[in-house]
mmCIF file of C-alpha atoms in Angstrom:
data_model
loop_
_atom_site.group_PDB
_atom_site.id
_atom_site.type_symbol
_atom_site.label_atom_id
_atom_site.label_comp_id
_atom_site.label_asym_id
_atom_site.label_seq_id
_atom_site.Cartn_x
_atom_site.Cartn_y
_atom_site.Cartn_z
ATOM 1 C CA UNK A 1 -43.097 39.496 124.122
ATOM 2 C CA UNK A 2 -45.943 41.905 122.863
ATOM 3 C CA UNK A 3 -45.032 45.602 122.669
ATOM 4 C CA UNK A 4 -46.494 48.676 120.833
ATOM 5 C CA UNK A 5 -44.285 50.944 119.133
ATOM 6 C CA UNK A 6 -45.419 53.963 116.872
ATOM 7 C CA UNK A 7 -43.109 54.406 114.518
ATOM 8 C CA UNK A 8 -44.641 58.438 113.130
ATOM 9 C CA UNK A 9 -43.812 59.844 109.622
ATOM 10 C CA UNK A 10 -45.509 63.156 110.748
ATOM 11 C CA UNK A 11 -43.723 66.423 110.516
ATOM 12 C CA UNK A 12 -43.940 67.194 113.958
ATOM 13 C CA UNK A 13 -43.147 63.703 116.062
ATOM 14 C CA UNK A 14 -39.792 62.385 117.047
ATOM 15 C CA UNK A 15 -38.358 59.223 117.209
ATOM 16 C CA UNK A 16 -40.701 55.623 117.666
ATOM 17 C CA UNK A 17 -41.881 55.623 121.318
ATOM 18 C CA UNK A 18 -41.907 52.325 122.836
ATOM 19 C CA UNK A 19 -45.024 52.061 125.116
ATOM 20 C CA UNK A 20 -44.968 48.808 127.065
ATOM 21 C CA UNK A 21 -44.798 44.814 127.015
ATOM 22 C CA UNK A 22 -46.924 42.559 128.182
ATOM 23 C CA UNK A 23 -45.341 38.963 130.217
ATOM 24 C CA UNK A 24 -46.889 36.939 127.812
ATOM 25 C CA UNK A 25 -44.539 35.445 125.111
ATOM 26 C CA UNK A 26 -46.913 33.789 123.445
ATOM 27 C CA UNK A 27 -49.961 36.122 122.849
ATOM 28 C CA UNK A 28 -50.935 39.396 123.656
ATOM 29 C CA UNK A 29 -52.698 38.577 127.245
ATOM 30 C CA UNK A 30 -55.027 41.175 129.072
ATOM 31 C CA UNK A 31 -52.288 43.517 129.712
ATOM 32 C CA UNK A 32 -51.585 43.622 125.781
ATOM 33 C CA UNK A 33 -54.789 44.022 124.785
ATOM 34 C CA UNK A 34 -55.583 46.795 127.147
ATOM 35 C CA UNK A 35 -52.563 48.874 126.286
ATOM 36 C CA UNK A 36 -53.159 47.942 122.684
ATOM 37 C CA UNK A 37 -56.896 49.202 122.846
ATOM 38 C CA UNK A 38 -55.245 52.124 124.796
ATOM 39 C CA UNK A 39 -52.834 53.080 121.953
ATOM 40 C CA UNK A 40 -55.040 52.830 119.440
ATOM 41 C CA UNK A 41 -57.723 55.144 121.104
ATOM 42 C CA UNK A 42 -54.853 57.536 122.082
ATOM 43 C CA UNK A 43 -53.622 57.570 117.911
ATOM 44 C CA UNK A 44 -57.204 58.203 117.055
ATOM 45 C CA UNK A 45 -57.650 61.193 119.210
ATOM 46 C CA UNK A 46 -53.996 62.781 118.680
ATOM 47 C CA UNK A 47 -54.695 62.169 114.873
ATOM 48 C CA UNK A 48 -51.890 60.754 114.538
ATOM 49 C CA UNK A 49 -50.257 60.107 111.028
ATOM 50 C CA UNK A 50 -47.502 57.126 110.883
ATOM 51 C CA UNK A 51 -47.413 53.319 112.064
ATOM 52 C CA UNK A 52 -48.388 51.580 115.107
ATOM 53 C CA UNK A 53 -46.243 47.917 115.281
ATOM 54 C CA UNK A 54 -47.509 45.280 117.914
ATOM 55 C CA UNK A 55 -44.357 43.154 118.266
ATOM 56 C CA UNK A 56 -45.505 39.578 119.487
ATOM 57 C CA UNK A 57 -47.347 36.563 118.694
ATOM 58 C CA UNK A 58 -49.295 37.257 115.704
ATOM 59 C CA UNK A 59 -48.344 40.826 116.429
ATOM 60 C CA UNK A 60 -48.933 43.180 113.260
ATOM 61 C CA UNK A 61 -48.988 46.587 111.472
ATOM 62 C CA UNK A 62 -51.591 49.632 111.982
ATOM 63 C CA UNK A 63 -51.176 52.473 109.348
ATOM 64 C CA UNK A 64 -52.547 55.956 110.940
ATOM 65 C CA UNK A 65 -53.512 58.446 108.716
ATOM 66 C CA UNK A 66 -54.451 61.754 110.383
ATOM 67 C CA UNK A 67 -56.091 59.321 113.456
ATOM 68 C CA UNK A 68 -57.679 57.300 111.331
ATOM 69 C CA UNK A 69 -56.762 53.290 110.853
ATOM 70 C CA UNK A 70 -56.046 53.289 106.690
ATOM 71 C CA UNK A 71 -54.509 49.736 106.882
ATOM 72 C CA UNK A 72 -53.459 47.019 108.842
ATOM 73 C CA UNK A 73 -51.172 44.088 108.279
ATOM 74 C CA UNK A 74 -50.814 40.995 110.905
ATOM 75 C CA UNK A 75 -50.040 36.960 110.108
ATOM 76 C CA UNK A 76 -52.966 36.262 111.743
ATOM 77 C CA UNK A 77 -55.123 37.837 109.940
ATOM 78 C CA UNK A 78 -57.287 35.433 107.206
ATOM 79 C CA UNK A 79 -56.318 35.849 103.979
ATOM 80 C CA UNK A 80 -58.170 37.173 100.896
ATOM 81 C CA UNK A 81 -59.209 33.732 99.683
ATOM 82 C CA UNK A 82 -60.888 32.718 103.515
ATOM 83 C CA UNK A 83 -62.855 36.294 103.852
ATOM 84 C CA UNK A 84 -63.839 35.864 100.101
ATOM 85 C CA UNK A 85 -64.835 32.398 100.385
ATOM 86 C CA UNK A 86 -66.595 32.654 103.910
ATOM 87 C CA UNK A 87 -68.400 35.992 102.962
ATOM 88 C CA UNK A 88 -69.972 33.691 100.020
ATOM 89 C CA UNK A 89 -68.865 36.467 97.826
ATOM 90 C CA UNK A 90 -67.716 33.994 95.466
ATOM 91 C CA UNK A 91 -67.618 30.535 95.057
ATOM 92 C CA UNK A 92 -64.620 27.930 95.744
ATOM 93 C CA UNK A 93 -64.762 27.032 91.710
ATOM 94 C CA UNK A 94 -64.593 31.061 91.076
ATOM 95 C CA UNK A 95 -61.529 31.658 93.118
ATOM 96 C CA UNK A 96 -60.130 28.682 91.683
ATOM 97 C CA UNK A 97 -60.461 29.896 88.411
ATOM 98 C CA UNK A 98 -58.783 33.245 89.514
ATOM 99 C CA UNK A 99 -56.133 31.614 90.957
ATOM 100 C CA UNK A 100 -55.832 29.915 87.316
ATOM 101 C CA UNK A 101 -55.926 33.029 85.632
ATOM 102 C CA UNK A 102 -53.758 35.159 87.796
ATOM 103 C CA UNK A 103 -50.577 32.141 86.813
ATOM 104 C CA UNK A 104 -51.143 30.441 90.492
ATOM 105 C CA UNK A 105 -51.088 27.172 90.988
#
């Protein structure tokens, strides 16, 4: 089930405040999008300073830094290697040979 929680390391907030869930198991639906699109707008314009969680299906991490989004974290999200690669910022032999030189596999 998809819910957004802001979890705030700013002086003056209190404990996480759950928000909502959507019925979808599985993803987060139109409901869960909305309220996500909602939340996020709502940390941008109370500047708020701390972490949004979506709980859910990829669900993920928002880090808020005085309203603004300074990092995000979500299994769903491509990896490195597929934005590098796609981008054509580098070639599949080049990240190869990073992956060499870095002691991967």
């Amino acid at each position: 089930m998809m819910s957004v929680i802001r979890d705030s390391v700013s002086a003056s907030a209190s404990a996480p405040d759950p928000v909502l869930a959507s019925p979808s198991p599985d993803s987060l639906g139109r409901i869960g999008y909305g309220l996500l699109l909602d939340t996020l707008a709502e940390c941008g314009q109370e500047e708020y300073t701390g972490a949004l969680r979506a709980a859910g299906s990829p669900g993920g991490v928002f880090h808020f830094r005085r309203g603004l989004v300074v990092g995000a974290e979500s299994p769903g999200a491509p990896g490195p290697e597929a934005l590098l690669l796609r981008s054509r910022r580098i070639s599949g032999e080049e990240w190869a040979e990073l992956v060499r030189e870095a002691g991967g596999a």
